[in-house]
PDB file of C-alpha atoms in Angstrom:
ATOM      1  CA  MET A  23     -20.819  -3.642 -15.448  1.00  0.00           C
ATOM      2  CA  GLU A  24     -18.548  -1.434 -16.786  1.00  0.00           C
ATOM      3  CA  ARG A  25     -14.486  -2.487 -16.220  1.00  0.00           C
ATOM      4  CA  LEU A  26     -12.832   0.805 -15.728  1.00  0.00           C
ATOM      5  CA  LEU A  27      -9.091  -1.396 -15.628  1.00  0.00           C
ATOM      6  CA  GLU A  28      -9.640  -3.217 -18.904  1.00  0.00           C
ATOM      7  CA  GLY A  29      -5.857  -4.497 -20.031  1.00  0.00           C
ATOM      8  CA  LYS A  30      -4.165  -2.789 -17.232  1.00  0.00           C
ATOM      9  CA  VAL A  31      -1.382  -4.027 -15.374  1.00  0.00           C
ATOM     10  CA  ALA A  32      -0.874  -3.261 -11.238  1.00  0.00           C
ATOM     11  CA  ILE A  33       1.412  -4.373  -8.759  1.00  0.00           C
ATOM     12  CA  VAL A  34      -0.077  -4.047  -5.279  1.00  0.00           C
ATOM     13  CA  THR A  35       2.701  -4.230  -2.426  1.00  0.00           C
ATOM     14  CA  GLY A  36       1.347  -6.188   0.277  1.00  0.00           C
ATOM     15  CA  GLY A  37      -1.558  -7.334  -1.295  1.00  0.00           C
ATOM     16  CA  GLY A  38      -1.703 -10.641   0.579  1.00  0.00           C
ATOM     17  CA  ARG A  39      -4.045  -9.823   3.152  1.00  0.00           C
ATOM     18  CA  GLY A  40      -5.652  -6.612   4.916  1.00  0.00           C
ATOM     19  CA  ILE A  41      -6.971  -3.541   2.244  1.00  0.00           C
ATOM     20  CA  GLY A  42      -4.042  -4.986  -0.040  1.00  0.00           C
ATOM     21  CA  ALA A  43      -6.842  -8.182  -0.501  1.00  0.00           C
ATOM     22  CA  ASP A  44      -9.460  -5.699  -1.001  1.00  0.00           C
ATOM     23  CA  ILE A  45      -7.675  -3.728  -3.548  1.00  0.00           C
ATOM     24  CA  CYS A  46      -6.535  -6.806  -5.446  1.00  0.00           C
ATOM     25  CA  ARG A  47     -10.045  -8.182  -5.640  1.00  0.00           C
ATOM     26  CA  VAL A  48     -11.730  -4.689  -6.453  1.00  0.00           C
ATOM     27  CA  LEU A  49      -8.794  -4.032  -9.368  1.00  0.00           C
ATOM     28  CA  SER A  50      -9.463  -7.721 -10.784  1.00  0.00           C
ATOM     29  CA  GLU A  51     -13.218  -6.756 -10.483  1.00  0.00           C
ATOM     30  CA  ASN A  52     -12.449  -3.683 -13.233  1.00  0.00           C
ATOM     31  CA  GLY A  53     -10.270  -6.232 -15.458  1.00  0.00           C
ATOM     32  CA  CYS A  54      -7.105  -5.252 -14.083  1.00  0.00           C
ATOM     33  CA  ARG A  55      -4.599  -7.905 -14.196  1.00  0.00           C
ATOM     34  CA  VAL A  56      -2.676  -7.999 -10.789  1.00  0.00           C
ATOM     35  CA  VAL A  57       0.213  -8.838  -9.224  1.00  0.00           C
ATOM     36  CA  VAL A  58      -0.071  -9.635  -5.630  1.00  0.00           C
ATOM     37  CA  ASN A  59       3.022  -8.274  -3.810  1.00  0.00           C
ATOM     38  CA  TYR A  60       3.852 -10.584  -0.236  1.00  0.00           C
ATOM     39  CA  SER A  61       7.111 -10.443   1.838  1.00  0.00           C
ATOM     40  CA  ARG A  62       6.019 -13.215   4.863  1.00  0.00           C
ATOM     41  CA  ALA A  63       1.876 -14.470   3.868  1.00  0.00           C
ATOM     42  CA  GLU A  64       2.478 -16.576   1.413  1.00  0.00           C
ATOM     43  CA  ALA A  65      -0.482 -18.657   1.725  1.00  0.00           C
ATOM     44  CA  GLU A  66      -3.120 -15.633   1.308  1.00  0.00           C
ATOM     45  CA  ALA A  67      -1.204 -13.933  -0.910  1.00  0.00           C
ATOM     46  CA  MET A  68      -1.158 -17.169  -3.416  1.00  0.00           C
ATOM     47  CA  GLY A  69      -5.229 -17.505  -2.255  1.00  0.00           C
ATOM     48  CA  VAL A  70      -5.959 -13.789  -3.404  1.00  0.00           C
ATOM     49  CA  ALA A  71      -4.215 -14.346  -6.887  1.00  0.00           C
ATOM     50  CA  SER A  72      -5.959 -17.085  -7.684  1.00  0.00           C
ATOM     51  CA  GLU A  73      -9.075 -15.826  -6.787  1.00  0.00           C
ATOM     52  CA  THR A  74      -8.128 -12.429  -8.899  1.00  0.00           C
ATOM     53  CA  GLY A  75      -6.457 -15.039 -12.098  1.00  0.00           C
ATOM     54  CA  GLY A  76      -3.243 -12.931 -11.124  1.00  0.00           C
ATOM     55  CA  ILE A  77      -0.064 -13.794  -9.543  1.00  0.00           C
ATOM     56  CA  ALA A  78       1.874 -13.794  -6.840  1.00  0.00           C
ATOM     57  CA  VAL A  79       5.235 -12.140  -6.417  1.00  0.00           C
ATOM     58  CA  ARG A  80       7.195 -12.476  -3.129  1.00  0.00           C
ATOM     59  CA  ALA A  81       9.732  -9.368  -2.618  1.00  0.00           C
ATOM     60  CA  ASP A  82      10.361  -7.219   0.355  1.00  0.00           C
ATOM     61  CA  VAL A  83       9.572  -4.022  -0.852  1.00  0.00           C
ATOM     62  CA  ARG A  84      12.159  -2.531   1.576  1.00  0.00           C
ATOM     63  CA  ALA A  85      14.912  -4.282  -0.711  1.00  0.00           C
ATOM     64  CA  GLN A  86      15.707  -2.328  -4.404  1.00  0.00           C
ATOM     65  CA  GLY A  87      16.777  -5.131  -5.600  1.00  0.00           C
ATOM     66  CA  GLN A  88      14.205  -8.105  -4.427  1.00  0.00           C
ATOM     67  CA  VAL A  89      12.034  -4.766  -5.936  1.00  0.00           C
ATOM     68  CA  GLN A  90      13.702  -4.493  -9.213  1.00  0.00           C
ATOM     69  CA  GLU A  91      13.076  -8.608  -9.760  1.00  0.00           C
ATOM     70  CA  MET A  92       9.408  -8.764  -9.406  1.00  0.00           C
ATOM     71  CA  VAL A  93       9.026  -5.820 -11.772  1.00  0.00           C
ATOM     72  CA  ASP A  94      11.369  -7.870 -14.376  1.00  0.00           C
ATOM     73  CA  ARG A  95       8.879 -10.977 -13.490  1.00  0.00           C
ATOM     74  CA  THR A  96       5.787  -8.400 -13.873  1.00  0.00           C
ATOM     75  CA  LEU A  97       7.170  -7.519 -17.139  1.00  0.00           C
ATOM     76  CA  LYS A  98       8.204 -10.989 -18.580  1.00  0.00           C
ATOM     77  CA  GLU A  99       4.964 -12.520 -17.530  1.00  0.00           C
ATOM     78  CA  PHE A 100       2.164  -8.970 -18.395  1.00  0.00           C
ATOM     79  CA  GLY A 101       4.406  -7.134 -20.786  1.00  0.00           C
ATOM     80  CA  LYS A 102       3.684  -4.048 -19.164  1.00  0.00           C
ATOM     81  CA  ILE A 103       2.640  -2.272 -15.976  1.00  0.00           C
ATOM     82  CA  ASP A 104       0.152   0.255 -15.680  1.00  0.00           C
ATOM     83  CA  GLY A 105       0.128   1.038 -11.945  1.00  0.00           C
ATOM     84  CA  VAL A 106       1.636   0.349  -8.544  1.00  0.00           C
ATOM     85  CA  VAL A 107      -0.214   0.753  -5.371  1.00  0.00           C
ATOM     86  CA  ASN A 108       2.325   1.135  -2.630  1.00  0.00           C
ATOM     87  CA  ASN A 109       0.313  -0.476   0.388  1.00  0.00           C
ATOM     88  CA  ALA A 110       2.945  -2.691   2.441  1.00  0.00           C
ATOM     89  CA  ILE A 111       4.059  -2.336   6.018  1.00  0.00           C
ATOM     90  CA  GLY A 112       5.627  -3.737   9.011  1.00  0.00           C
ATOM     91  CA  GLY A 113       6.481  -3.524  12.045  1.00  0.00           C
ATOM     92  CA  ARG A 114       5.364  -1.962  15.487  1.00  0.00           C
ATOM     93  CA  GLN A 115       2.719   1.274  14.697  1.00  0.00           C
ATOM     94  CA  HIS A 116       1.149   1.951  17.727  1.00  0.00           C
ATOM     95  CA  GLY A 117       2.985   2.863  21.408  1.00  0.00           C
ATOM     96  CA  LEU A 118       3.773   5.776  23.278  1.00  0.00           C
ATOM     97  CA  LEU A 119       7.129   7.010  23.100  1.00  0.00           C
ATOM     98  CA  GLU A 120       8.656   5.445  25.934  1.00  0.00           C
ATOM     99  CA  GLU A 121       7.849   2.313  25.049  1.00  0.00           C
ATOM    100  CA  MET A 122       9.241   2.894  21.225  1.00  0.00           C
ATOM    101  CA  PHE A 123      12.797   1.772  19.826  1.00  0.00           C
ATOM    102  CA  ASP A 124      14.944   3.636  17.474  1.00  0.00           C
ATOM    103  CA  GLN A 125      14.602   0.566  15.470  1.00  0.00           C
ATOM    104  CA  ASP A 126      10.572   1.001  15.393  1.00  0.00           C
ATOM    105  CA  TYR A 127      11.083   4.009  13.566  1.00  0.00           C
ATOM    106  CA  GLN A 128      13.186   3.283  11.474  1.00  0.00           C
ATOM    107  CA  ASP A 129      11.101   0.489  10.062  1.00  0.00           C
ATOM    108  CA  MET A 130       8.125   2.884   9.733  1.00  0.00           C
ATOM    109  CA  PHE A 131      10.520   5.055   7.480  1.00  0.00           C
ATOM    110  CA  GLU A 132      11.399   2.514   5.831  1.00  0.00           C
ATOM    111  CA  PHE A 133       8.236   1.189   4.642  1.00  0.00           C
ATOM    112  CA  SER A 134       6.944   4.449   4.182  1.00  0.00           C
ATOM    113  CA  THR A 135       9.348   6.064   2.119  1.00  0.00           C
ATOM    114  CA  LYS A 136      12.537   3.572   1.224  1.00  0.00           C
ATOM    115  CA  ALA A 137       9.728   0.891  -0.477  1.00  0.00           C
ATOM    116  CA  VAL A 138       8.016   3.697  -2.203  1.00  0.00           C
ATOM    117  CA  LEU A 139      11.180   5.226  -3.642  1.00  0.00           C
ATOM    118  CA  ASN A 140      11.955   1.938  -4.729  1.00  0.00           C
ATOM    119  CA  THR A 141       9.055   0.868  -6.824  1.00  0.00           C
ATOM    120  CA  VAL A 142       8.908   4.111  -8.093  1.00  0.00           C
ATOM    121  CA  ARG A 143      12.357   3.555  -9.022  1.00  0.00           C
ATOM    122  CA  ALA A 144      12.114   0.262 -10.859  1.00  0.00           C
ATOM    123  CA  VAL A 145       8.398   1.139 -12.976  1.00  0.00           C
ATOM    124  CA  ARG A 146       9.368   5.080 -14.197  1.00  0.00           C
ATOM    125  CA  PRO A 147      11.346   3.741 -17.004  1.00  0.00           C
ATOM    126  CA  THR A 148       8.880   1.513 -18.043  1.00  0.00           C
ATOM    127  CA  MET A 149       5.791   3.817 -17.601  1.00  0.00           C
ATOM    128  CA  ARG A 150       7.469   6.413 -19.294  1.00  0.00           C
ATOM    129  CA  GLU A 151       8.519   4.872 -22.435  1.00  0.00           C
ATOM    130  CA  ASN A 152       4.823   3.654 -22.286  1.00  0.00           C
ATOM    131  CA  GLY A 153       3.497   7.118 -22.041  1.00  0.00           C
ATOM    132  CA  GLY A 154       2.982   7.000 -18.359  1.00  0.00           C
ATOM    133  CA  GLY A 155       1.775   5.060 -15.115  1.00  0.00           C
ATOM    134  CA  ARG A 156       0.030   5.378 -12.026  1.00  0.00           C
ATOM    135  CA  ILE A 157       1.386   5.656  -8.584  1.00  0.00           C
ATOM    136  CA  VAL A 158      -0.858   5.368  -5.516  1.00  0.00           C
ATOM    137  CA  ASN A 159       0.740   6.030  -2.167  1.00  0.00           C
ATOM    138  CA  VAL A 160      -1.576   4.607   1.014  1.00  0.00           C
ATOM    139  CA  VAL A 161      -1.313   7.142   3.783  1.00  0.00           C
ATOM    140  CA  THR A 162      -3.512   7.409   6.598  1.00  0.00           C
ATOM    141  CA  GLU A 163      -6.051   9.934   8.238  1.00  0.00           C
ATOM    142  CA  LEU A 164      -4.286   9.888  11.225  1.00  0.00           C
ATOM    143  CA  TRP A 165      -1.984  12.420   9.739  1.00  0.00           C
ATOM    144  CA  ASN A 166      -4.675  15.183   9.752  1.00  0.00           C
ATOM    145  CA  LEU A 167      -5.857  13.836  13.234  1.00  0.00           C
ATOM    146  CA  ALA A 168      -2.573  13.393  14.593  1.00  0.00           C
ATOM    147  CA  PRO A 169      -3.162  11.549  18.147  1.00  0.00           C
ATOM    148  CA  GLY A 170      -1.005   9.964  21.140  1.00  0.00           C
ATOM    149  CA  GLY A 171       0.439   7.073  21.010  1.00  0.00           C
ATOM    150  CA  TRP A 172       1.205   7.036  16.779  1.00  0.00           C
ATOM    151  CA  SER A 173       3.978   9.043  16.318  1.00  0.00           C
ATOM    152  CA  VAL A 174       5.781   6.101  14.838  1.00  0.00           C
ATOM    153  CA  TYR A 175       3.149   5.675  12.687  1.00  0.00           C
ATOM    154  CA  LEU A 176       2.617   9.189  11.744  1.00  0.00           C
ATOM    155  CA  SER A 177       7.042   9.287  11.134  1.00  0.00           C
ATOM    156  CA  GLY A 178       6.520   7.085   8.197  1.00  0.00           C
ATOM    157  CA  LYS A 179       3.322   8.200   6.869  1.00  0.00           C
ATOM    158  CA  GLY A 180       4.179  11.843   7.094  1.00  0.00           C
ATOM    159  CA  ALA A 181       7.292  11.189   4.929  1.00  0.00           C
ATOM    160  CA  MET A 182       5.201   9.216   2.195  1.00  0.00           C
ATOM    161  CA  VAL A 183       2.481  12.341   2.066  1.00  0.00           C
ATOM    162  CA  GLY A 184       5.947  14.959   1.590  1.00  0.00           C
ATOM    163  CA  ILE A 185       7.167  12.012  -1.046  1.00  0.00           C
ATOM    164  CA  SER A 186       3.538  12.351  -2.839  1.00  0.00           C
ATOM    165  CA  ARG A 187       3.164  15.574  -3.547  1.00  0.00           C
ATOM    166  CA  SER A 188       6.815  16.508  -4.681  1.00  0.00           C
ATOM    167  CA  LEU A 189       6.673  13.155  -7.379  1.00  0.00           C
ATOM    168  CA  ALA A 190       3.770  13.825  -8.009  1.00  0.00           C
ATOM    169  CA  ASN A 191       5.166  17.595  -9.726  1.00  0.00           C
ATOM    170  CA  GLU A 192       8.259  15.484 -10.390  1.00  0.00           C
ATOM    171  CA  LEU A 193       6.655  13.029 -12.471  1.00  0.00           C
ATOM    172  CA  GLY A 194       3.650  14.574 -13.682  1.00  0.00           C
ATOM    173  CA  PRO A 195       5.183  15.770 -17.007  1.00  0.00           C
ATOM    174  CA  GLU A 196       6.283  12.191 -17.835  1.00  0.00           C
ATOM    175  CA  GLY A 197       2.545  11.221 -17.763  1.00  0.00           C
ATOM    176  CA  ILE A 198       3.090   9.340 -13.962  1.00  0.00           C
ATOM    177  CA  THR A 199       0.401  10.428 -11.795  1.00  0.00           C
ATOM    178  CA  VAL A 200       1.072  10.224  -7.479  1.00  0.00           C
ATOM    179  CA  ASN A 201      -1.277  10.199  -5.272  1.00  0.00           C
ATOM    180  CA  MET A 202      -2.654   9.350  -1.944  1.00  0.00           C
ATOM    181  CA  VAL A 203      -5.155   7.501  -0.378  1.00  0.00           C
ATOM    182  CA  ALA A 204      -6.016   7.807   2.891  1.00  0.00           C
ATOM    183  CA  PRO A 205      -8.481   5.230   4.473  1.00  0.00           C
ATOM    184  CA  GLY A 206      -9.144   4.820   7.952  1.00  0.00           C
ATOM    185  CA  TRP A 207      -9.662   2.115  10.102  1.00  0.00           C
ATOM    186  CA  MET A 208     -11.524  -0.027   7.236  1.00  0.00           C
ATOM    187  CA  VAL A 209     -12.935  -3.146   8.371  1.00  0.00           C
ATOM    188  CA  THR A 210     -11.239  -6.482   7.021  1.00  0.00           C
ATOM    189  CA  GLU A 211     -10.552  -9.795   7.907  1.00  0.00           C
ATOM    190  CA  THR A 212      -8.197  -8.875  10.510  1.00  0.00           C
ATOM    191  CA  VAL A 213     -10.744  -6.567  12.162  1.00  0.00           C
ATOM    192  CA  ASP A 214     -13.702  -7.392  14.815  1.00  0.00           C
ATOM    193  CA  ALA A 215     -16.487  -5.787  14.380  1.00  0.00           C
ATOM    194  CA  SER A 216     -18.384  -6.484  16.439  1.00  0.00           C
ATOM    195  CA  SER A 217     -15.951  -5.863  19.504  1.00  0.00           C
ATOM    196  CA  GLU A 218     -16.617  -2.417  22.170  1.00  0.00           C
ATOM    197  CA  VAL A 219     -13.119  -0.910  20.509  1.00  0.00           C
ATOM    198  CA  SER A 220     -14.285  -1.517  16.928  1.00  0.00           C
ATOM    199  CA  ARG A 221     -17.995  -0.597  17.612  1.00  0.00           C
ATOM    200  CA  LYS A 222     -17.583   2.457  19.966  1.00  0.00           C
ATOM    201  CA  PHE A 223     -15.150   4.111  16.366  1.00  0.00           C
ATOM    202  CA  GLY A 224     -17.990   2.809  13.824  1.00  0.00           C
ATOM    203  CA  GLU A 225     -20.099   5.135  16.041  1.00  0.00           C
ATOM    204  CA  SER A 226     -17.776   7.820  16.183  1.00  0.00           C
ATOM    205  CA  LEU A 227     -17.781   8.282  12.476  1.00  0.00           C
ATOM    206  CA  PRO A 228     -20.685  10.376  10.523  1.00  0.00           C
ATOM    207  CA  LEU A 229     -22.270   7.523   9.395  1.00  0.00           C
ATOM    208  CA  ARG A 230     -22.187   5.567  12.431  1.00  0.00           C
ATOM    209  CA  HIS A 231     -20.456   2.673  11.234  1.00  0.00           C
ATOM    210  CA  HIS A 232     -16.538   1.413   9.598  1.00  0.00           C
ATOM    211  CA  GLY A 233     -16.178   1.479   5.664  1.00  0.00           C
ATOM    212  CA  SER A 234     -15.762  -1.502   4.195  1.00  0.00           C
ATOM    213  CA  ALA A 235     -12.004  -2.293   2.495  1.00  0.00           C
TER     214      ALA A 235
END
């Protein structure tokens, strides 16, 4: 099987579990050396790093200094950075307006905007020096569906959409592409695909089943 990313190096934020962990696995299967970023899920991140032959690096992506330290370590270990997948998220993501607090919106804003800006600022110099790179931001299909009860989540992801579009034009001339991936409710180790809610969601889709992370 052709390994599309042979010799490449990528950082995956929030790579210890959920969709992030499967992103790390797919990258590794295609020959990419992976940096599994985590903030709290140390055991899970270490497991993914061991499984993929990568390294696990702790960093709160909302903190510029910690992100820079992660980038510096990646360069020390692998000598370059070809890509970053901005996947990390935390805090409350769902609830009616009267149930949510200002801090909930602030959390979403920081994970979806500040974290993205932190990683892009940290990797841009080395990517520019090496002739380019890839930034992939994980957004959401809910941006188009806009259901009630998701205003806190969409306040952050909507901003990520805008940042991604603008940075794509700004960084493109440097050979750095910025793209978005908008997954739906994918099956991971955190999803009980046999539950009634999950089953009904799967049946609502054209293929009548969940997607796989």
